């Protein structure tokens, strides 16, 4: 499945939005990120898919025992803990309306990847989330390869995941995890955020 699918979004518009986000992310007013739960705005499966992508780019430890989107491939906070999805939703970027389409495309690639390798995916999870971490990494490597015509899209999303971590080190309010790789709090917790209990997780993501 190609991100040029006109039913999902305009490819040129998407690349322009991602490029603008990469350039301006260090300078935007992070207080303008929409309030409310990302899952309510985008849908739980979209958020989980984007979290799985960000976690593959900058891995971190599971946020709770049954965390599916964050694979737990590294100790300490990663891109998801730093607020990668929150950053993608910034209104200055214009990316939020395109994020569900991006998730659909990512999951389409994950289905194709799994089918080619006889990997059985959990039907209750978004396909990318259902892939083991090493297979997520292999898929993303393919998506970012020089022979993939859509590589700039996936590389750009990866850069934004890295920028979320960088911003979390510099600005208050983004780094929301209680355990710190640097052995100290890098920023004040964002208002209204918490380390979720298992009961906070949608049933389809905690199965």
Short mmCIF file of C-alpha atoms in Angstrom, two decimals:
data_model
loop_
_atom_site.label_atom_id
_atom_site.label_comp_id
_atom_site.label_asym_id
_atom_site.label_seq_id
_atom_site.Cartn_x
_atom_site.Cartn_y
_atom_site.Cartn_z
CA UNK A 1 0.00 0.00 0.00
CA UNK A 2 1.39 3.40 -0.98
CA UNK A 3 0.97 6.64 0.92
CA UNK A 4 0.00 8.23 -2.42
CA UNK A 5 -3.47 6.68 -2.07
CA UNK A 6 -5.77 9.60 -2.86
CA UNK A 7 -8.51 8.24 -0.64
CA UNK A 8 -6.32 8.79 2.44
CA UNK A 9 -4.48 12.06 1.79
CA UNK A 10 -2.60 14.11 -0.75
CA UNK A 11 1.01 12.94 -0.90
CA UNK A 12 2.47 16.38 -1.64
CA UNK A 13 0.46 17.97 1.15
CA UNK A 14 1.65 15.28 3.55
CA UNK A 15 5.31 15.74 2.69
CA UNK A 16 4.96 19.51 2.99
CA UNK A 17 3.36 19.16 6.43
CA UNK A 18 6.02 16.75 7.68
CA UNK A 19 8.85 18.92 6.34
CA UNK A 20 7.37 21.98 8.00
CA UNK A 21 6.94 20.12 11.27
CA UNK A 22 10.56 18.95 11.29
CA UNK A 23 11.83 22.50 10.70
CA UNK A 24 9.52 24.29 13.14
CA UNK A 25 9.12 21.74 15.95
CA UNK A 26 11.92 23.23 18.09
CA UNK A 27 10.22 26.64 18.01
CA UNK A 28 6.48 25.98 18.33
CA UNK A 29 4.36 26.78 21.36
CA UNK A 30 3.79 23.36 22.86
CA UNK A 31 0.95 24.75 24.94
CA UNK A 32 -1.14 24.87 21.77
CA UNK A 33 -1.30 21.09 21.44
CA UNK A 34 -4.99 20.12 21.59
CA UNK A 35 -6.30 19.27 25.03
CA UNK A 36 -7.96 15.95 25.69
CA UNK A 37 -7.16 12.34 25.09
CA UNK A 38 -5.42 11.50 21.81
CA UNK A 39 -7.34 8.22 21.55
CA UNK A 40 -10.63 10.15 21.69
CA UNK A 41 -9.47 12.48 18.91
CA UNK A 42 -7.79 9.95 16.62
CA UNK A 43 -9.07 6.54 17.72
CA UNK A 44 -7.27 4.04 19.93
CA UNK A 45 -5.95 1.95 17.05
CA UNK A 46 -4.47 4.97 15.29
CA UNK A 47 -2.74 6.14 18.46
CA UNK A 48 -1.38 2.66 19.21
CA UNK A 49 -0.03 2.35 15.66
CA UNK A 50 1.72 5.72 15.81
CA UNK A 51 3.10 4.87 19.25
CA UNK A 52 4.48 1.59 17.90
CA UNK A 53 6.20 3.48 15.08
CA UNK A 54 7.68 6.06 17.45
CA UNK A 55 8.76 3.36 19.90
CA UNK A 56 10.57 1.50 17.15
CA UNK A 57 12.47 4.66 16.22
CA UNK A 58 13.37 5.56 19.83
CA UNK A 59 12.58 2.55 22.04
CA UNK A 60 11.62 2.77 25.69
CA UNK A 61 10.38 0.51 28.45
CA UNK A 62 6.77 -0.54 28.81
CA UNK A 63 4.58 2.01 30.56
CA UNK A 64 2.53 -0.68 32.26
CA UNK A 65 2.55 -4.46 32.37
CA UNK A 66 0.25 -5.10 29.41
CA UNK A 67 1.56 -2.29 27.20
CA UNK A 68 1.35 -3.44 23.58
CA UNK A 69 2.33 -0.38 21.58
CA UNK A 70 5.60 0.09 23.50
CA UNK A 71 7.53 -3.14 23.08
CA UNK A 72 9.90 -2.62 26.00
CA UNK A 73 13.00 -3.05 23.86
CA UNK A 74 15.03 -0.57 25.93
CA UNK A 75 15.21 0.60 29.52
CA UNK A 76 14.05 4.07 30.46
CA UNK A 77 11.85 6.52 28.55
CA UNK A 78 11.63 6.56 24.76
CA UNK A 79 9.79 8.58 22.13
CA UNK A 80 6.34 7.57 23.33
CA UNK A 81 7.07 8.65 26.90
CA UNK A 82 8.38 11.95 25.54
CA UNK A 83 5.05 12.72 23.87
CA UNK A 84 5.73 11.85 20.21
CA UNK A 85 2.04 11.48 19.34
CA UNK A 86 1.20 14.69 21.20
CA UNK A 87 3.84 16.49 19.12
CA UNK A 88 2.37 15.11 15.87
CA UNK A 89 -0.98 16.63 16.82
CA UNK A 90 0.34 20.19 17.09
CA UNK A 91 -2.06 22.46 15.16
CA UNK A 92 0.77 24.41 13.53
CA UNK A 93 1.83 21.30 11.63
CA UNK A 94 -1.51 20.40 10.09
CA UNK A 95 -0.72 16.71 10.42
CA UNK A 96 -3.53 15.58 12.71
CA UNK A 97 -6.17 15.03 9.98
CA UNK A 98 -3.66 12.85 8.10
CA UNK A 99 -2.61 10.66 11.03
CA UNK A 100 -5.43 8.08 10.72
CA UNK A 101 -4.53 7.60 7.07
CA UNK A 102 -0.86 7.17 7.93
CA UNK A 103 -1.80 4.54 10.49
CA UNK A 104 -3.87 2.68 7.88
CA UNK A 105 -0.91 2.65 5.51
CA UNK A 106 1.50 1.50 8.22
CA UNK A 107 -0.82 -1.33 9.18
CA UNK A 108 -1.19 -2.30 5.53
CA UNK A 109 2.59 -2.62 5.28
CA UNK A 110 2.62 -4.62 8.51
CA UNK A 111 0.02 -7.05 7.15
CA UNK A 112 2.03 -7.58 3.96
CA UNK A 113 5.24 -8.04 5.93
CA UNK A 114 3.64 -10.56 8.28
CA UNK A 115 1.99 -12.52 5.46
CA UNK A 116 5.28 -12.86 3.59
CA UNK A 117 6.88 -14.37 6.70
CA UNK A 118 3.98 -16.47 7.96
CA UNK A 119 3.73 -14.34 11.11
CA UNK A 120 0.36 -14.77 12.83
CA UNK A 121 -0.95 -11.40 14.02
CA UNK A 122 -3.31 -10.86 16.94
CA UNK A 123 -6.58 -9.69 15.31
CA UNK A 124 -7.39 -7.60 18.40
CA UNK A 125 -4.35 -5.39 17.86
CA UNK A 126 -3.37 -3.04 15.05
CA UNK A 127 -1.07 -5.09 12.76
CA UNK A 128 2.03 -2.97 13.41
CA UNK A 129 1.46 -3.26 17.16
CA UNK A 130 1.11 -7.03 16.78
CA UNK A 131 4.55 -7.43 15.22
CA UNK A 132 7.40 -8.36 17.59
CA UNK A 133 9.90 -5.54 17.99
CA UNK A 134 12.60 -7.04 15.75
CA UNK A 135 10.07 -7.36 12.95
CA UNK A 136 8.82 -3.82 13.50
CA UNK A 137 12.41 -2.64 13.16
CA UNK A 138 12.95 -4.70 10.00
CA UNK A 139 9.76 -3.31 8.46
CA UNK A 140 10.69 0.29 9.26
CA UNK A 141 14.13 -0.29 7.80
CA UNK A 142 12.44 -1.35 4.57
CA UNK A 143 10.11 1.65 4.62
CA UNK A 144 13.07 4.04 5.03
CA UNK A 145 15.25 2.31 2.43
CA UNK A 146 16.55 4.31 -0.52
CA UNK A 147 14.52 2.29 -3.02
CA UNK A 148 11.19 3.09 -1.36
CA UNK A 149 9.53 6.04 -3.08
CA UNK A 150 7.75 6.99 0.15
CA UNK A 151 10.86 6.88 2.34
CA UNK A 152 10.80 10.64 3.04
CA UNK A 153 7.43 10.27 4.75
CA UNK A 154 8.65 7.54 7.10
CA UNK A 155 12.02 9.17 7.70
CA UNK A 156 10.26 12.44 8.50
CA UNK A 157 8.01 10.74 11.05
CA UNK A 158 11.10 9.16 12.58
CA UNK A 159 12.80 12.53 12.85
CA UNK A 160 9.75 13.91 14.65
CA UNK A 161 9.92 11.01 17.12
CA UNK A 162 13.54 11.92 17.80
CA UNK A 163 12.63 15.59 18.15
CA UNK A 164 10.02 14.71 20.78
CA UNK A 165 12.80 13.20 22.88
CA UNK A 166 15.05 16.19 22.27
CA UNK A 167 12.31 18.63 23.26
CA UNK A 168 11.54 16.59 26.36
CA UNK A 169 15.10 17.19 27.49
CA UNK A 170 14.78 20.93 26.97
CA UNK A 171 11.25 22.03 27.77
CA UNK A 172 8.92 21.50 30.73
CA UNK A 173 5.77 19.52 30.32
CA UNK A 174 6.62 16.88 27.75
CA UNK A 175 8.55 14.25 29.71
CA UNK A 176 5.81 12.40 31.56
CA UNK A 177 7.40 9.19 32.78
CA UNK A 178 8.12 8.71 36.49
CA UNK A 179 11.39 6.81 36.04
CA UNK A 180 14.17 8.77 34.42
CA UNK A 181 17.08 7.41 32.40
CA UNK A 182 19.13 10.41 33.54
CA UNK A 183 18.35 9.57 37.20
CA UNK A 184 16.63 12.92 37.54
CA UNK A 185 13.48 14.61 36.27
CA UNK A 186 14.22 16.32 32.98
CA UNK A 187 11.04 18.41 33.14
CA UNK A 188 7.92 18.94 35.21
CA UNK A 189 5.10 16.46 34.51
CA UNK A 190 2.50 17.67 32.02
CA UNK A 191 -0.74 18.72 33.70
CA UNK A 192 -3.36 16.01 33.67
CA UNK A 193 -1.01 13.18 32.70
CA UNK A 194 -0.29 10.10 34.76
CA UNK A 195 1.27 6.71 34.49
CA UNK A 196 -1.79 4.67 33.43
CA UNK A 197 -3.00 1.65 35.29
CA UNK A 198 -3.97 -1.46 33.35
CA UNK A 199 -7.62 -0.50 33.82
CA UNK A 200 -7.02 2.70 31.82
CA UNK A 201 -6.12 0.77 28.67
CA UNK A 202 -8.76 -0.04 26.04
CA UNK A 203 -9.72 -3.71 26.07
CA UNK A 204 -8.53 -4.29 22.53
CA UNK A 205 -5.02 -3.10 23.46
CA UNK A 206 -4.67 -4.92 26.76
CA UNK A 207 -5.79 -8.37 25.60
#
